[in-house]
């Protein structure tokens, strides 16, 4: 009887190890496989998304550009004006001031942190080990009624007010389709400092053999959020480098 009990205990222990062996890596591998294959993801050189953000009942059109070489930009159409936000040409980060409509450069700290984020194109989990990131499967958690795998992603430290801090995000992968349906991370600065930001994703659709979420919301966990609807996604678009450049007239004023 003791022998049978020992064997049974050993089997339970073995199963527990097997479950634990279903690490974050396996979940991530399934994610890339289910959304088009890792090789196809690596072939992306850029993306252009047209979208609408709902702000207090008003729909505001957006164009979001992300390039493999680090260039990024969000173009907002509002009241007949085009406003550029989060524009990065590879070295300089700048945005239009909403009040003055003048282009303003971000400070060195914000620029350095933003530059780290460009390593994540087109996905934070792609080649994460080579980037020095770590992942950890925390367990399971229910998000909006769906059972998910909760994975902790730790990236390179960022700088906040001159001090280095861990850059940690929690991704929630649907246990059925292995796609992320939510991301949470601590807000490091501003009036919401210390609270958790939350981005939710749904309505995955195919674009040239790859699957992307076409419905998102961004905000504070358990608080208000802004719905974002993706209308189209264009892969590997041709975009002039000048679109990301800091305006010449502002550069001349700085001299």
mmCIF file of C-alpha atoms in Angstrom:
data_model
loop_
_atom_site.group_PDB
_atom_site.id
_atom_site.type_symbol
_atom_site.label_atom_id
_atom_site.label_comp_id
_atom_site.label_asym_id
_atom_site.label_seq_id
_atom_site.Cartn_x
_atom_site.Cartn_y
_atom_site.Cartn_z
ATOM 1 C CA UNK A 1 0.000 0.000 0.000
ATOM 2 C CA UNK A 2 2.847 2.343 0.876
ATOM 3 C CA UNK A 3 4.442 1.527 -2.476
ATOM 4 C CA UNK A 4 1.218 2.372 -4.347
ATOM 5 C CA UNK A 5 0.883 5.566 -2.351
ATOM 6 C CA UNK A 6 4.457 6.509 -3.179
ATOM 7 C CA UNK A 7 3.897 5.812 -6.882
ATOM 8 C CA UNK A 8 0.679 7.862 -6.823
ATOM 9 C CA UNK A 9 2.495 10.729 -5.103
ATOM 10 C CA UNK A 10 5.288 10.503 -7.642
ATOM 11 C CA UNK A 11 2.780 10.596 -10.505
ATOM 12 C CA UNK A 12 1.122 13.705 -9.067
ATOM 13 C CA UNK A 13 4.529 15.310 -8.660
ATOM 14 C CA UNK A 14 5.441 14.394 -12.240
ATOM 15 C CA UNK A 15 2.181 15.846 -13.558
ATOM 16 C CA UNK A 16 2.788 19.007 -11.544
ATOM 17 C CA UNK A 17 6.221 19.339 -13.088
ATOM 18 C CA UNK A 18 4.704 18.722 -16.540
ATOM 19 C CA UNK A 19 2.142 21.471 -15.995
ATOM 20 C CA UNK A 20 4.868 23.783 -14.758
ATOM 21 C CA UNK A 21 6.907 22.813 -17.832
ATOM 22 C CA UNK A 22 4.174 24.425 -19.925
ATOM 23 C CA UNK A 23 6.127 27.581 -19.473
ATOM 24 C CA UNK A 24 5.604 31.048 -20.798
ATOM 25 C CA UNK A 25 7.763 30.015 -23.770
ATOM 26 C CA UNK A 26 5.219 27.433 -24.882
ATOM 27 C CA UNK A 27 2.381 29.920 -24.534
ATOM 28 C CA UNK A 28 4.345 32.503 -26.513
ATOM 29 C CA UNK A 29 5.190 29.918 -29.192
ATOM 30 C CA UNK A 30 1.491 29.056 -29.506
ATOM 31 C CA UNK A 31 0.648 32.734 -29.718
ATOM 32 C CA UNK A 32 2.957 33.342 -32.668
ATOM 33 C CA UNK A 33 1.892 30.094 -34.359
ATOM 34 C CA UNK A 34 -1.813 30.879 -33.999
ATOM 35 C CA UNK A 35 -1.433 34.431 -35.311
ATOM 36 C CA UNK A 36 0.478 33.629 -38.501
ATOM 37 C CA UNK A 37 3.864 32.123 -37.683
ATOM 38 C CA UNK A 38 7.037 33.626 -36.261
ATOM 39 C CA UNK A 39 8.756 33.854 -39.670
ATOM 40 C CA UNK A 40 5.919 35.935 -41.091
ATOM 41 C CA UNK A 41 6.031 38.228 -38.076
ATOM 42 C CA UNK A 42 9.754 38.740 -38.594
ATOM 43 C CA UNK A 43 9.166 39.748 -42.216
ATOM 44 C CA UNK A 44 7.221 42.859 -41.195
ATOM 45 C CA UNK A 45 9.171 46.061 -41.863
ATOM 46 C CA UNK A 46 6.429 48.504 -40.933
ATOM 47 C CA UNK A 47 2.766 49.047 -40.194
ATOM 48 C CA UNK A 48 0.207 51.751 -40.860
ATOM 49 C CA UNK A 49 -3.034 51.624 -38.904
ATOM 50 C CA UNK A 50 -6.057 53.818 -39.471
ATOM 51 C CA UNK A 51 -8.274 53.999 -36.422
ATOM 52 C CA UNK A 52 -10.822 55.977 -34.415
ATOM 53 C CA UNK A 53 -10.601 56.791 -30.717
ATOM 54 C CA UNK A 54 -13.800 57.529 -28.826
ATOM 55 C CA UNK A 55 -13.284 60.449 -26.464
ATOM 56 C CA UNK A 56 -16.338 61.568 -24.499
ATOM 57 C CA UNK A 57 -18.644 60.432 -27.276
ATOM 58 C CA UNK A 58 -16.587 62.075 -30.022
ATOM 59 C CA UNK A 59 -14.830 59.899 -32.602
ATOM 60 C CA UNK A 60 -11.380 61.198 -33.516
ATOM 61 C CA UNK A 61 -9.588 59.716 -36.561
ATOM 62 C CA UNK A 62 -6.008 58.479 -36.121
ATOM 63 C CA UNK A 63 -3.207 57.179 -38.284
ATOM 64 C CA UNK A 64 -0.537 55.199 -36.441
ATOM 65 C CA UNK A 65 2.812 54.441 -38.059
ATOM 66 C CA UNK A 66 5.385 52.009 -36.696
ATOM 67 C CA UNK A 67 8.549 51.056 -38.550
ATOM 68 C CA UNK A 68 11.125 48.351 -37.916
ATOM 69 C CA UNK A 69 13.952 50.904 -37.845
ATOM 70 C CA UNK A 70 12.351 52.630 -34.849
ATOM 71 C CA UNK A 71 10.435 55.435 -36.564
ATOM 72 C CA UNK A 72 6.973 55.961 -35.102
ATOM 73 C CA UNK A 73 4.194 58.507 -35.305
ATOM 74 C CA UNK A 74 0.546 59.036 -34.414
ATOM 75 C CA UNK A 75 -1.310 61.471 -36.667
ATOM 76 C CA UNK A 76 -4.525 62.906 -35.209
ATOM 77 C CA UNK A 77 -7.176 64.639 -37.337
ATOM 78 C CA UNK A 78 -9.105 67.094 -35.172
ATOM 79 C CA UNK A 79 -11.242 70.056 -36.181
ATOM 80 C CA UNK A 80 -9.618 70.243 -39.584
ATOM 81 C CA UNK A 81 -6.091 70.121 -38.192
ATOM 82 C CA UNK A 82 -3.436 67.411 -38.333
ATOM 83 C CA UNK A 83 -1.673 66.959 -35.012
ATOM 84 C CA UNK A 84 1.374 64.735 -34.693
ATOM 85 C CA UNK A 85 2.072 62.968 -31.419
ATOM 86 C CA UNK A 86 4.859 60.639 -30.322
ATOM 87 C CA UNK A 87 6.915 61.252 -33.464
ATOM 88 C CA UNK A 88 10.300 59.517 -33.409
ATOM 89 C CA UNK A 89 12.769 59.662 -36.281
ATOM 90 C CA UNK A 90 15.264 57.311 -34.654
ATOM 91 C CA UNK A 91 16.957 59.975 -32.542
ATOM 92 C CA UNK A 92 14.543 62.830 -31.809
ATOM 93 C CA UNK A 93 11.171 62.426 -30.079
ATOM 94 C CA UNK A 94 8.692 65.241 -30.562
ATOM 95 C CA UNK A 95 4.997 66.156 -30.614
ATOM 96 C CA UNK A 96 2.746 69.069 -31.475
ATOM 97 C CA UNK A 97 1.622 71.078 -28.457
ATOM 98 C CA UNK A 98 -2.194 70.905 -28.413
ATOM 99 C CA UNK A 99 -2.472 74.521 -27.237
ATOM 100 C CA UNK A 100 0.107 76.287 -29.416
ATOM 101 C CA UNK A 101 0.235 73.719 -32.243
ATOM 102 C CA UNK A 102 4.013 74.134 -32.250
ATOM 103 C CA UNK A 103 6.339 71.135 -32.447
ATOM 104 C CA UNK A 104 8.186 70.487 -29.193
ATOM 105 C CA UNK A 105 10.993 68.033 -28.477
ATOM 106 C CA UNK A 106 10.759 65.669 -25.530
ATOM 107 C CA UNK A 107 13.450 65.727 -22.848
ATOM 108 C CA UNK A 108 16.399 63.349 -22.846
ATOM 109 C CA UNK A 109 14.895 60.968 -20.291
ATOM 110 C CA UNK A 110 11.603 60.533 -22.108
ATOM 111 C CA UNK A 111 13.422 60.134 -25.424
ATOM 112 C CA UNK A 112 15.733 57.440 -24.023
ATOM 113 C CA UNK A 113 12.785 55.486 -22.593
ATOM 114 C CA UNK A 114 10.884 55.778 -25.868
ATOM 115 C CA UNK A 115 13.908 54.551 -27.798
ATOM 116 C CA UNK A 116 13.937 51.400 -25.661
ATOM 117 C CA UNK A 117 10.326 50.753 -26.643
ATOM 118 C CA UNK A 118 11.220 50.706 -30.331
ATOM 119 C CA UNK A 119 13.019 47.394 -29.668
ATOM 120 C CA UNK A 120 9.579 45.819 -29.341
ATOM 121 C CA UNK A 121 8.568 46.082 -32.999
ATOM 122 C CA UNK A 122 6.481 44.306 -34.081
ATOM 123 C CA UNK A 123 5.953 42.449 -30.786
ATOM 124 C CA UNK A 124 7.504 42.616 -27.318
ATOM 125 C CA UNK A 125 7.851 38.831 -27.104
ATOM 126 C CA UNK A 126 9.711 38.392 -30.385
ATOM 127 C CA UNK A 127 13.324 37.362 -29.658
ATOM 128 C CA UNK A 128 12.792 38.539 -26.089
ATOM 129 C CA UNK A 129 15.825 36.642 -24.741
ATOM 130 C CA UNK A 130 18.157 38.303 -27.248
ATOM 131 C CA UNK A 131 16.824 41.675 -26.064
ATOM 132 C CA UNK A 132 17.644 40.828 -22.462
ATOM 133 C CA UNK A 133 14.008 40.443 -21.411
ATOM 134 C CA UNK A 134 12.648 37.770 -19.074
ATOM 135 C CA UNK A 135 9.218 36.148 -18.911
ATOM 136 C CA UNK A 136 7.468 34.309 -16.099
ATOM 137 C CA UNK A 137 4.197 32.389 -16.062
ATOM 138 C CA UNK A 138 2.424 33.638 -12.939
ATOM 139 C CA UNK A 139 -0.657 31.421 -13.230
ATOM 140 C CA UNK A 140 -4.221 31.787 -14.463
ATOM 141 C CA UNK A 141 -6.600 34.702 -14.019
ATOM 142 C CA UNK A 142 -10.062 35.548 -15.298
ATOM 143 C CA UNK A 143 -10.299 38.722 -17.370
ATOM 144 C CA UNK A 144 -13.729 39.913 -18.518
ATOM 145 C CA UNK A 145 -15.086 36.393 -18.047
ATOM 146 C CA UNK A 146 -12.288 34.711 -20.012
ATOM 147 C CA UNK A 147 -9.722 32.373 -18.468
ATOM 148 C CA UNK A 148 -6.203 33.568 -19.214
ATOM 149 C CA UNK A 149 -2.559 32.739 -18.641
ATOM 150 C CA UNK A 150 -0.913 35.615 -16.769
ATOM 151 C CA UNK A 151 2.640 36.230 -17.977
ATOM 152 C CA UNK A 152 5.034 38.705 -16.418
ATOM 153 C CA UNK A 153 7.338 40.423 -18.919
ATOM 154 C CA UNK A 154 10.360 42.266 -17.547
ATOM 155 C CA UNK A 155 12.215 44.448 -20.022
ATOM 156 C CA UNK A 156 15.250 46.707 -19.788
ATOM 157 C CA UNK A 157 15.045 49.201 -16.911
ATOM 158 C CA UNK A 158 13.686 52.655 -17.701
ATOM 159 C CA UNK A 159 14.696 55.952 -16.123
ATOM 160 C CA UNK A 160 12.168 57.852 -14.000
ATOM 161 C CA UNK A 161 13.232 61.184 -12.503
ATOM 162 C CA UNK A 162 16.857 60.201 -12.903
ATOM 163 C CA UNK A 163 16.472 56.793 -11.258
ATOM 164 C CA UNK A 164 16.384 53.397 -12.927
ATOM 165 C CA UNK A 165 13.210 51.384 -12.393
ATOM 166 C CA UNK A 166 12.087 47.962 -13.555
ATOM 167 C CA UNK A 167 9.906 47.964 -16.651
ATOM 168 C CA UNK A 168 7.335 45.259 -15.927
ATOM 169 C CA UNK A 169 4.110 44.412 -17.742
ATOM 170 C CA UNK A 170 1.586 41.645 -17.205
ATOM 171 C CA UNK A 171 0.088 40.027 -20.297
ATOM 172 C CA UNK A 172 -3.092 37.961 -20.151
ATOM 173 C CA UNK A 173 -3.275 35.288 -22.885
ATOM 174 C CA UNK A 174 -6.613 33.646 -23.629
ATOM 175 C CA UNK A 175 -6.228 29.953 -22.731
ATOM 176 C CA UNK A 176 -8.220 28.843 -25.771
ATOM 177 C CA UNK A 177 -6.589 30.799 -28.585
ATOM 178 C CA UNK A 178 -3.317 31.861 -26.918
ATOM 179 C CA UNK A 179 -3.716 35.514 -27.886
ATOM 180 C CA UNK A 180 -3.299 38.422 -25.448
ATOM 181 C CA UNK A 181 -6.578 40.048 -24.446
ATOM 182 C CA UNK A 182 -5.189 42.466 -21.843
ATOM 183 C CA UNK A 183 -1.951 44.132 -20.746
ATOM 184 C CA UNK A 184 -1.385 45.828 -17.394
ATOM 185 C CA UNK A 185 1.563 47.882 -16.157
ATOM 186 C CA UNK A 186 2.281 50.366 -13.395
ATOM 187 C CA UNK A 187 2.052 54.053 -14.271
ATOM 188 C CA UNK A 188 5.428 55.566 -13.370
ATOM 189 C CA UNK A 189 4.736 59.300 -13.461
ATOM 190 C CA UNK A 190 2.023 61.949 -13.613
ATOM 191 C CA UNK A 191 -1.204 62.298 -11.623
ATOM 192 C CA UNK A 192 -1.965 58.569 -11.996
ATOM 193 C CA UNK A 193 1.449 57.464 -10.724
ATOM 194 C CA UNK A 194 1.293 54.177 -8.844
ATOM 195 C CA UNK A 195 -1.937 53.007 -10.458
ATOM 196 C CA UNK A 196 -2.125 50.257 -13.075
ATOM 197 C CA UNK A 197 -2.758 51.080 -16.694
ATOM 198 C CA UNK A 198 -4.752 48.537 -18.663
ATOM 199 C CA UNK A 199 -5.091 47.917 -22.391
ATOM 200 C CA UNK A 200 -7.621 45.356 -23.582
ATOM 201 C CA UNK A 201 -7.661 43.766 -27.038
ATOM 202 C CA UNK A 202 -10.327 41.843 -28.945
ATOM 203 C CA UNK A 203 -11.805 41.230 -32.407
ATOM 204 C CA UNK A 204 -8.697 39.620 -33.914
ATOM 205 C CA UNK A 205 -8.784 39.769 -37.704
ATOM 206 C CA UNK A 206 -6.490 38.530 -40.455
ATOM 207 C CA UNK A 207 -4.221 40.891 -42.381
ATOM 208 C CA UNK A 208 -2.040 39.230 -45.018
ATOM 209 C CA UNK A 209 -1.923 35.995 -43.057
ATOM 210 C CA UNK A 210 -1.302 37.591 -39.657
ATOM 211 C CA UNK A 211 -3.853 38.276 -36.943
ATOM 212 C CA UNK A 212 -4.224 41.608 -35.142
ATOM 213 C CA UNK A 213 -6.754 42.951 -32.606
ATOM 214 C CA UNK A 214 -9.090 45.455 -34.256
ATOM 215 C CA UNK A 215 -10.798 46.567 -31.059
ATOM 216 C CA UNK A 216 -8.890 47.999 -28.095
ATOM 217 C CA UNK A 217 -9.374 50.154 -25.043
ATOM 218 C CA UNK A 218 -6.767 52.053 -23.041
ATOM 219 C CA UNK A 219 -7.097 53.481 -19.570
ATOM 220 C CA UNK A 220 -6.639 52.845 -15.871
ATOM 221 C CA UNK A 221 -7.473 49.439 -14.427
ATOM 222 C CA UNK A 222 -10.966 49.479 -12.904
ATOM 223 C CA UNK A 223 -11.338 53.064 -14.138
ATOM 224 C CA UNK A 224 -12.202 54.974 -17.264
ATOM 225 C CA UNK A 225 -10.843 53.879 -20.635
ATOM 226 C CA UNK A 226 -10.870 55.087 -24.214
ATOM 227 C CA UNK A 227 -12.178 52.671 -26.865
ATOM 228 C CA UNK A 228 -10.089 52.450 -30.033
ATOM 229 C CA UNK A 229 -11.416 50.852 -33.211
ATOM 230 C CA UNK A 230 -8.945 49.828 -35.900
ATOM 231 C CA UNK A 231 -10.360 50.294 -39.401
ATOM 232 C CA UNK A 232 -7.438 49.082 -41.520
ATOM 233 C CA UNK A 233 -3.903 47.772 -41.090
ATOM 234 C CA UNK A 234 -1.383 48.061 -43.905
ATOM 235 C CA UNK A 235 1.813 46.043 -43.658
ATOM 236 C CA UNK A 236 5.186 47.197 -44.992
ATOM 237 C CA UNK A 237 4.011 50.623 -46.236
ATOM 238 C CA UNK A 238 6.302 53.087 -48.002
ATOM 239 C CA UNK A 239 6.609 56.208 -45.864
ATOM 240 C CA UNK A 240 8.938 59.119 -46.523
ATOM 241 C CA UNK A 241 11.519 59.732 -43.814
ATOM 242 C CA UNK A 242 10.606 63.426 -43.894
ATOM 243 C CA UNK A 243 7.232 62.619 -42.305
ATOM 244 C CA UNK A 244 9.024 61.850 -39.029
ATOM 245 C CA UNK A 245 11.487 64.757 -39.093
ATOM 246 C CA UNK A 246 11.299 67.597 -36.595
ATOM 247 C CA UNK A 247 9.942 70.654 -38.491
ATOM 248 C CA UNK A 248 12.731 72.754 -40.012
ATOM 249 C CA UNK A 249 11.239 76.048 -38.888
ATOM 250 C CA UNK A 250 11.297 74.890 -35.258
ATOM 251 C CA UNK A 251 14.829 73.570 -35.627
ATOM 252 C CA UNK A 252 15.938 76.996 -36.914
ATOM 253 C CA UNK A 253 14.291 78.738 -33.927
ATOM 254 C CA UNK A 254 16.267 76.519 -31.550
ATOM 255 C CA UNK A 255 19.579 77.689 -33.012
#
